[in-house]
């Protein structure tokens, strides 16, 4: 509770009981706090128990009762993953470890790239969707995302950006859901600047 008062001042407890916790707050603080809770939980239980999250981003006037239903549905999506220990965010459900791994890699890769056009970021999100179609539906047409990524970078970016392009290409191919989650958060953070 002290950490909420000191560091996460825009998060409020709606309900807590048993093994459930329902918080509302500023979207960026909620995402940061969820990563904090997961890491602290893992340290406390010595990695024997898991924790799953369902995170909904909604407009401020959205009714709390309906938000509770949405969040519960997202949590159920997380709990459907084998072994749980999952997060559902931006309509994607993934394991915490893979989410945190990709988040850290891309956070590092994107340092100094605050000036990327928003349209470019949304194209990258589209490529994540195309990669998912290739991965899960064997959609041959969607394999074009790789050439579109190359074209996008070489048309809009500098040669020094090649490392970012390689990182994105690898992560979009191997972890499209986690990459999409990172990219949406990156887009939303830029909106506030």
C-alpha atoms as an extended CHARMM CRD file, in Angstrom:
* protein
*
       193  EXT
         1         1  UNK       CA              0.0000000000        0.0000000000        0.0000000000  PROA      1               0.0000000000
         2         2  UNK       CA              2.8620000000        2.4000000000        0.7620000000  PROA      2               0.0000000000
         3         3  UNK       CA              4.2800000000        1.9240000000       -2.7390000000  PROA      3               0.0000000000
         4         4  UNK       CA              0.9160000000        3.0670000000       -4.1600000000  PROA      4               0.0000000000
         5         5  UNK       CA              1.0000000000        6.2110000000       -2.0370000000  PROA      5               0.0000000000
         6         6  UNK       CA              4.6260000000        7.0050000000       -2.7630000000  PROA      6               0.0000000000
         7         7  UNK       CA              5.3150000000        6.0090000000       -6.3620000000  PROA      7               0.0000000000
         8         8  UNK       CA              2.0160000000        5.1620000000       -8.0550000000  PROA      8               0.0000000000
         9         9  UNK       CA             -0.1720000000        8.0290000000       -6.9140000000  PROA      9               0.0000000000
        10        10  UNK       CA             -2.6770000000        7.7210000000       -9.7620000000  PROA      10              0.0000000000
        11        11  UNK       CA             -3.7090000000        4.1340000000       -9.0060000000  PROA      11              0.0000000000
        12        12  UNK       CA             -6.6610000000        3.3450000000       -6.7700000000  PROA      12              0.0000000000
        13        13  UNK       CA             -7.8030000000        0.0860000000       -5.2160000000  PROA      13              0.0000000000
        14        14  UNK       CA            -11.3770000000       -0.7930000000       -6.1520000000  PROA      14              0.0000000000
        15        15  UNK       CA            -11.3810000000       -4.2810000000       -4.6870000000  PROA      15              0.0000000000
        16        16  UNK       CA             -8.9650000000       -6.6200000000       -3.0070000000  PROA      16              0.0000000000
        17        17  UNK       CA             -9.7590000000       -9.9520000000       -1.4690000000  PROA      17              0.0000000000
        18        18  UNK       CA             -8.4410000000      -13.4800000000       -1.4690000000  PROA      18              0.0000000000
        19        19  UNK       CA             -6.2400000000      -13.7690000000       -4.5230000000  PROA      19              0.0000000000
        20        20  UNK       CA             -8.0060000000      -11.0180000000       -6.5070000000  PROA      20              0.0000000000
        21        21  UNK       CA             -6.9910000000       -7.4170000000       -6.9640000000  PROA      21              0.0000000000
        22        22  UNK       CA             -8.8870000000       -4.8200000000       -8.9970000000  PROA      22              0.0000000000
        23        23  UNK       CA             -7.1390000000       -1.4940000000       -9.5370000000  PROA      23              0.0000000000
        24        24  UNK       CA             -7.9170000000        1.5240000000      -11.6720000000  PROA      24              0.0000000000
        25        25  UNK       CA             -5.6060000000        4.3410000000      -12.5660000000  PROA      25              0.0000000000
        26        26  UNK       CA             -3.5110000000        6.1370000000      -15.1100000000  PROA      26              0.0000000000
        27        27  UNK       CA             -2.8240000000        3.6210000000      -17.8550000000  PROA      27              0.0000000000
        28        28  UNK       CA              0.9640000000        4.0960000000      -17.8950000000  PROA      28              0.0000000000
        29        29  UNK       CA              1.2320000000        3.7250000000      -14.1230000000  PROA      29              0.0000000000
        30        30  UNK       CA             -0.9740000000        0.6320000000      -14.1740000000  PROA      30              0.0000000000
        31        31  UNK       CA              1.2950000000       -1.0050000000      -16.7670000000  PROA      31              0.0000000000
        32        32  UNK       CA              4.4410000000       -0.0910000000      -14.8600000000  PROA      32              0.0000000000
        33        33  UNK       CA              2.8580000000       -1.2100000000      -11.5790000000  PROA      33              0.0000000000
        34        34  UNK       CA              1.7690000000       -4.5410000000      -13.0880000000  PROA      34              0.0000000000
        35        35  UNK       CA              5.3830000000       -5.2810000000      -14.0420000000  PROA      35              0.0000000000
        36        36  UNK       CA              6.4620000000       -4.2520000000      -10.5260000000  PROA      36              0.0000000000
        37        37  UNK       CA              3.8270000000       -6.4800000000       -8.8630000000  PROA      37              0.0000000000
        38        38  UNK       CA              4.7640000000       -9.4630000000      -11.0200000000  PROA      38              0.0000000000
        39        39  UNK       CA              8.4670000000       -9.1200000000      -10.2180000000  PROA      39              0.0000000000
        40        40  UNK       CA              7.8390000000       -8.6420000000       -6.4910000000  PROA      40              0.0000000000
        41        41  UNK       CA              5.4040000000      -11.5690000000       -6.4390000000  PROA      41              0.0000000000
        42        42  UNK       CA              7.9560000000      -13.8550000000       -8.1130000000  PROA      42              0.0000000000
        43        43  UNK       CA             10.5880000000      -12.8940000000       -5.5380000000  PROA      43              0.0000000000
        44        44  UNK       CA              8.1760000000      -13.4230000000       -2.6360000000  PROA      44              0.0000000000
        45        45  UNK       CA              6.8670000000      -16.8610000000       -3.6660000000  PROA      45              0.0000000000
        46        46  UNK       CA             10.2000000000      -18.1440000000       -4.9350000000  PROA      46              0.0000000000
        47        47  UNK       CA              8.7240000000      -18.7710000000       -8.4160000000  PROA      47              0.0000000000
        48        48  UNK       CA              6.5120000000      -21.6450000000       -7.2290000000  PROA      48              0.0000000000
        49        49  UNK       CA              3.2010000000      -19.8170000000       -7.6850000000  PROA      49              0.0000000000
        50        50  UNK       CA              2.1170000000      -17.7790000000      -10.6920000000  PROA      50              0.0000000000
        51        51  UNK       CA              0.2280000000      -14.5450000000      -11.1380000000  PROA      51              0.0000000000
        52        52  UNK       CA             -1.9090000000      -13.5380000000      -14.0940000000  PROA      52              0.0000000000
        53        53  UNK       CA             -3.2680000000      -10.1610000000      -15.1700000000  PROA      53              0.0000000000
        54        54  UNK       CA             -6.0320000000       -8.8450000000      -17.3870000000  PROA      54              0.0000000000
        55        55  UNK       CA             -5.4510000000       -5.1840000000      -18.1950000000  PROA      55              0.0000000000
        56        56  UNK       CA             -8.0460000000       -3.0380000000      -19.9550000000  PROA      56              0.0000000000
        57        57  UNK       CA             -7.3700000000        0.4380000000      -21.2740000000  PROA      57              0.0000000000
        58        58  UNK       CA            -10.6150000000        2.3900000000      -21.4240000000  PROA      58              0.0000000000
        59        59  UNK       CA            -11.8540000000        5.9790000000      -21.5880000000  PROA      59              0.0000000000
        60        60  UNK       CA            -12.3250000000        7.8180000000      -18.2750000000  PROA      60              0.0000000000
        61        61  UNK       CA            -16.1390000000        7.9150000000      -18.4670000000  PROA      61              0.0000000000
        62        62  UNK       CA            -16.4760000000        4.1430000000      -18.8920000000  PROA      62              0.0000000000
        63        63  UNK       CA            -18.7050000000        2.6580000000      -16.1210000000  PROA      63              0.0000000000
        64        64  UNK       CA            -16.7390000000        0.8360000000      -13.4120000000  PROA      64              0.0000000000
        65        65  UNK       CA            -19.2080000000       -2.0740000000      -13.2910000000  PROA      65              0.0000000000
        66        66  UNK       CA            -18.7150000000       -2.7360000000      -17.0020000000  PROA      66              0.0000000000
        67        67  UNK       CA            -14.9630000000       -2.2460000000      -16.6380000000  PROA      67              0.0000000000
        68        68  UNK       CA            -14.9280000000       -4.9600000000      -13.9700000000  PROA      68              0.0000000000
        69        69  UNK       CA            -16.5920000000       -7.3560000000      -16.4300000000  PROA      69              0.0000000000
        70        70  UNK       CA            -14.0940000000       -6.4810000000      -19.1790000000  PROA      70              0.0000000000
        71        71  UNK       CA            -11.1150000000       -6.8880000000      -16.8420000000  PROA      71              0.0000000000
        72        72  UNK       CA            -12.4780000000      -10.2390000000      -15.6080000000  PROA      72              0.0000000000
        73        73  UNK       CA            -12.8080000000      -11.4670000000      -19.1980000000  PROA      73              0.0000000000
        74        74  UNK       CA             -9.2270000000      -10.3870000000      -19.9440000000  PROA      74              0.0000000000
        75        75  UNK       CA             -8.0310000000      -12.1520000000      -16.8080000000  PROA      75              0.0000000000
        76        76  UNK       CA             -9.8490000000      -15.3010000000      -17.9300000000  PROA      76              0.0000000000
        77        77  UNK       CA             -7.9750000000      -15.0610000000      -21.2470000000  PROA      77              0.0000000000
        78        78  UNK       CA             -4.6970000000      -15.0000000000      -19.3260000000  PROA      78              0.0000000000
        79        79  UNK       CA             -5.7250000000      -17.9610000000      -17.2110000000  PROA      79              0.0000000000
        80        80  UNK       CA             -6.4780000000      -20.0180000000      -20.3310000000  PROA      80              0.0000000000
        81        81  UNK       CA             -2.7840000000      -20.1850000000      -21.1850000000  PROA      81              0.0000000000
        82        82  UNK       CA             -1.1610000000      -23.4340000000      -20.1260000000  PROA      82              0.0000000000
        83        83  UNK       CA              0.6540000000      -22.9820000000      -16.8380000000  PROA      83              0.0000000000
        84        84  UNK       CA             -0.8440000000      -19.4850000000      -16.5520000000  PROA      84              0.0000000000
        85        85  UNK       CA              1.6130000000      -16.8110000000      -15.3120000000  PROA      85              0.0000000000
        86        86  UNK       CA              0.2790000000      -14.6490000000      -18.1240000000  PROA      86              0.0000000000
        87        87  UNK       CA             -0.7910000000      -11.1400000000      -19.0320000000  PROA      87              0.0000000000
        88        88  UNK       CA             -3.5640000000      -10.0270000000      -21.3680000000  PROA      88              0.0000000000
        89        89  UNK       CA             -3.0580000000       -6.5360000000      -22.7370000000  PROA      89              0.0000000000
        90        90  UNK       CA             -4.0120000000       -4.8640000000      -26.0350000000  PROA      90              0.0000000000
        91        91  UNK       CA             -6.0600000000       -7.9590000000      -26.9730000000  PROA      91              0.0000000000
        92        92  UNK       CA             -3.0520000000      -10.2740000000      -26.6720000000  PROA      92              0.0000000000
        93        93  UNK       CA             -2.4570000000      -12.9800000000      -24.0780000000  PROA      93              0.0000000000
        94        94  UNK       CA              1.1250000000      -14.0860000000      -23.4790000000  PROA      94              0.0000000000
        95        95  UNK       CA              3.3280000000      -15.5190000000      -20.7700000000  PROA      95              0.0000000000
        96        96  UNK       CA              4.8760000000      -12.9710000000      -18.4240000000  PROA      96              0.0000000000
        97        97  UNK       CA              8.4540000000      -14.1010000000      -19.0740000000  PROA      97              0.0000000000
        98        98  UNK       CA              8.1850000000      -13.6990000000      -22.8450000000  PROA      98              0.0000000000
        99        99  UNK       CA              6.4000000000      -10.3520000000      -22.4850000000  PROA      99              0.0000000000
       100       100  UNK       CA              9.0580000000       -8.9750000000      -20.1250000000  PROA      100             0.0000000000
       101       101  UNK       CA             11.8850000000      -10.3230000000      -22.2750000000  PROA      101             0.0000000000
       102       102  UNK       CA             10.5860000000       -8.6580000000      -25.4570000000  PROA      102             0.0000000000
       103       103  UNK       CA              9.6320000000       -5.4970000000      -23.5470000000  PROA      103             0.0000000000
       104       104  UNK       CA             13.1990000000       -5.0960000000      -22.2560000000  PROA      104             0.0000000000
       105       105  UNK       CA             14.7890000000       -5.8740000000      -25.6420000000  PROA      105             0.0000000000
       106       106  UNK       CA             12.5900000000       -3.4230000000      -27.5230000000  PROA      106             0.0000000000
       107       107  UNK       CA             12.7860000000       -0.7460000000      -24.8350000000  PROA      107             0.0000000000
       108       108  UNK       CA             16.5490000000       -0.8560000000      -25.2580000000  PROA      108             0.0000000000
       109       109  UNK       CA             16.3610000000       -0.9700000000      -29.0690000000  PROA      109             0.0000000000
       110       110  UNK       CA             13.9890000000        2.0330000000      -29.1930000000  PROA      110             0.0000000000
       111       111  UNK       CA             16.1650000000        4.3110000000      -27.0260000000  PROA      111             0.0000000000
       112       112  UNK       CA             16.7020000000        7.5150000000      -28.9730000000  PROA      112             0.0000000000
       113       113  UNK       CA             13.9040000000        6.7910000000      -31.4530000000  PROA      113             0.0000000000
       114       114  UNK       CA             11.2070000000        9.0210000000      -30.0030000000  PROA      114             0.0000000000
       115       115  UNK       CA             10.8550000000       10.7640000000      -33.3570000000  PROA      115             0.0000000000
       116       116  UNK       CA              9.5640000000        7.7530000000      -35.3320000000  PROA      116             0.0000000000
       117       117  UNK       CA              6.3720000000        8.7480000000      -37.1320000000  PROA      117             0.0000000000
       118       118  UNK       CA              3.2000000000        7.4110000000      -35.5600000000  PROA      118             0.0000000000
       119       119  UNK       CA              2.1200000000        6.0600000000      -38.9490000000  PROA      119             0.0000000000
       120       120  UNK       CA              5.3270000000        4.0190000000      -39.0490000000  PROA      120             0.0000000000
       121       121  UNK       CA              4.5800000000        2.5750000000      -35.6130000000  PROA      121             0.0000000000
       122       122  UNK       CA              1.0730000000        1.5920000000      -36.6970000000  PROA      122             0.0000000000
       123       123  UNK       CA              2.5380000000       -0.0790000000      -39.7820000000  PROA      123             0.0000000000
       124       124  UNK       CA              4.8160000000       -2.0720000000      -37.4580000000  PROA      124             0.0000000000
       125       125  UNK       CA              1.7250000000       -3.1460000000      -35.5000000000  PROA      125             0.0000000000
       126       126  UNK       CA              0.1450000000       -4.2360000000      -38.8010000000  PROA      126             0.0000000000
       127       127  UNK       CA              3.2580000000       -6.3160000000      -39.4850000000  PROA      127             0.0000000000
       128       128  UNK       CA              2.7850000000       -8.0130000000      -36.1040000000  PROA      128             0.0000000000
       129       129  UNK       CA             -0.7450000000       -8.9720000000      -37.1560000000  PROA      129             0.0000000000
       130       130  UNK       CA              0.5460000000      -10.2900000000      -40.4780000000  PROA      130             0.0000000000
       131       131  UNK       CA              3.2450000000      -12.2900000000      -38.7000000000  PROA      131             0.0000000000
       132       132  UNK       CA              0.5890000000      -13.8470000000      -36.4560000000  PROA      132             0.0000000000
       133       133  UNK       CA             -1.3420000000      -14.9370000000      -39.5600000000  PROA      133             0.0000000000
       134       134  UNK       CA              1.7890000000      -16.5910000000      -40.9240000000  PROA      134             0.0000000000
       135       135  UNK       CA              2.5970000000      -18.2260000000      -37.5810000000  PROA      135             0.0000000000
       136       136  UNK       CA             -0.8740000000      -19.5100000000      -36.6620000000  PROA      136             0.0000000000
       137       137  UNK       CA             -2.7720000000      -19.7460000000      -39.9420000000  PROA      137             0.0000000000
       138       138  UNK       CA              0.0370000000      -20.5080000000      -42.4170000000  PROA      138             0.0000000000
       139       139  UNK       CA             -1.1730000000      -17.5200000000      -44.4420000000  PROA      139             0.0000000000
       140       140  UNK       CA              1.3780000000      -17.3360000000      -47.2570000000  PROA      140             0.0000000000
       141       141  UNK       CA              0.1480000000      -13.9060000000      -48.4330000000  PROA      141             0.0000000000
       142       142  UNK       CA              1.0500000000      -12.3890000000      -45.0770000000  PROA      142             0.0000000000
       143       143  UNK       CA              4.7220000000      -13.3430000000      -45.4280000000  PROA      143             0.0000000000
       144       144  UNK       CA              5.0520000000      -10.1020000000      -47.3710000000  PROA      144             0.0000000000
       145       145  UNK       CA              5.3530000000       -8.2660000000      -44.0390000000  PROA      145             0.0000000000
       146       146  UNK       CA              9.1350000000       -8.8010000000      -44.0960000000  PROA      146             0.0000000000
       147       147  UNK       CA              9.6440000000       -7.0640000000      -47.4300000000  PROA      147             0.0000000000
       148       148  UNK       CA              7.2420000000       -4.3100000000      -46.3540000000  PROA      148             0.0000000000
       149       149  UNK       CA              9.3100000000       -3.8150000000      -43.1830000000  PROA      149             0.0000000000
       150       150  UNK       CA             12.5060000000       -3.5330000000      -45.2320000000  PROA      150             0.0000000000
       151       151  UNK       CA             10.8700000000       -1.0550000000      -47.5970000000  PROA      151             0.0000000000
       152       152  UNK       CA              9.4710000000        0.9900000000      -44.7070000000  PROA      152             0.0000000000
       153       153  UNK       CA             12.8650000000        1.2410000000      -43.0270000000  PROA      153             0.0000000000
       154       154  UNK       CA             14.9660000000        1.9400000000      -46.0590000000  PROA      154             0.0000000000
       155       155  UNK       CA             12.5120000000        4.5680000000      -47.2950000000  PROA      155             0.0000000000
       156       156  UNK       CA             12.0010000000        6.3740000000      -43.9910000000  PROA      156             0.0000000000
       157       157  UNK       CA             15.0020000000        5.6820000000      -41.7910000000  PROA      157             0.0000000000
       158       158  UNK       CA             18.7340000000        6.3000000000      -41.8280000000  PROA      158             0.0000000000
       159       159  UNK       CA             21.3830000000        3.6280000000      -42.3580000000  PROA      159             0.0000000000
       160       160  UNK       CA             22.2740000000        3.8980000000      -38.6750000000  PROA      160             0.0000000000
       161       161  UNK       CA             18.8180000000        2.5030000000      -37.8720000000  PROA      161             0.0000000000
       162       162  UNK       CA             19.6470000000       -0.9330000000      -39.2540000000  PROA      162             0.0000000000
       163       163  UNK       CA             20.0990000000       -2.4420000000      -35.7810000000  PROA      163             0.0000000000
       164       164  UNK       CA             16.5710000000       -1.3490000000      -34.8210000000  PROA      164             0.0000000000
       165       165  UNK       CA             15.2220000000       -2.8360000000      -38.0470000000  PROA      165             0.0000000000
       166       166  UNK       CA             16.9600000000       -6.1640000000      -37.3780000000  PROA      166             0.0000000000
       167       167  UNK       CA             15.6130000000       -6.2430000000      -33.8190000000  PROA      167             0.0000000000
       168       168  UNK       CA             12.0910000000       -5.5080000000      -35.0090000000  PROA      168             0.0000000000
       169       169  UNK       CA             12.2620000000       -8.0730000000      -37.7920000000  PROA      169             0.0000000000
       170       170  UNK       CA             13.3870000000      -10.8070000000      -35.4110000000  PROA      170             0.0000000000
       171       171  UNK       CA             10.8790000000       -9.9370000000      -32.6860000000  PROA      171             0.0000000000
       172       172  UNK       CA              7.9350000000       -9.4860000000      -35.0580000000  PROA      172             0.0000000000
       173       173  UNK       CA              8.6740000000      -12.9110000000      -36.5320000000  PROA      173             0.0000000000
       174       174  UNK       CA              9.3420000000      -14.7950000000      -33.2970000000  PROA      174             0.0000000000
       175       175  UNK       CA              7.1080000000      -12.9210000000      -30.8300000000  PROA      175             0.0000000000
       176       176  UNK       CA              4.4730000000      -10.9110000000      -32.7020000000  PROA      176             0.0000000000
       177       177  UNK       CA              2.0580000000      -10.6420000000      -29.7600000000  PROA      177             0.0000000000
       178       178  UNK       CA              4.6460000000       -9.3400000000      -27.3090000000  PROA      178             0.0000000000
       179       179  UNK       CA              6.0570000000       -6.9750000000      -29.9320000000  PROA      179             0.0000000000
       180       180  UNK       CA              2.5710000000       -5.6210000000      -30.6270000000  PROA      180             0.0000000000
       181       181  UNK       CA              2.0500000000       -5.0350000000      -26.8980000000  PROA      181             0.0000000000
       182       182  UNK       CA              5.2960000000       -3.0750000000      -26.6690000000  PROA      182             0.0000000000
       183       183  UNK       CA              4.5200000000       -1.0230000000      -29.7880000000  PROA      183             0.0000000000
       184       184  UNK       CA              1.0550000000       -0.0360000000      -28.5770000000  PROA      184             0.0000000000
       185       185  UNK       CA              2.4890000000        1.0950000000      -25.2400000000  PROA      185             0.0000000000
       186       186  UNK       CA              5.2060000000        3.0390000000      -27.0760000000  PROA      186             0.0000000000
       187       187  UNK       CA              2.5560000000        4.7670000000      -29.2440000000  PROA      187             0.0000000000
       188       188  UNK       CA              0.4170000000        5.6480000000      -26.2270000000  PROA      188             0.0000000000
       189       189  UNK       CA              3.3530000000        7.0440000000      -24.2780000000  PROA      189             0.0000000000
       190       190  UNK       CA              4.1840000000        9.3500000000      -27.1810000000  PROA      190             0.0000000000
       191       191  UNK       CA              0.6450000000       10.7350000000      -27.1990000000  PROA      191             0.0000000000
       192       192  UNK       CA              1.2140000000       12.2390000000      -23.7690000000  PROA      192             0.0000000000
       193       193  UNK       CA              4.4350000000       14.0470000000      -24.6450000000  PROA      193             0.0000000000
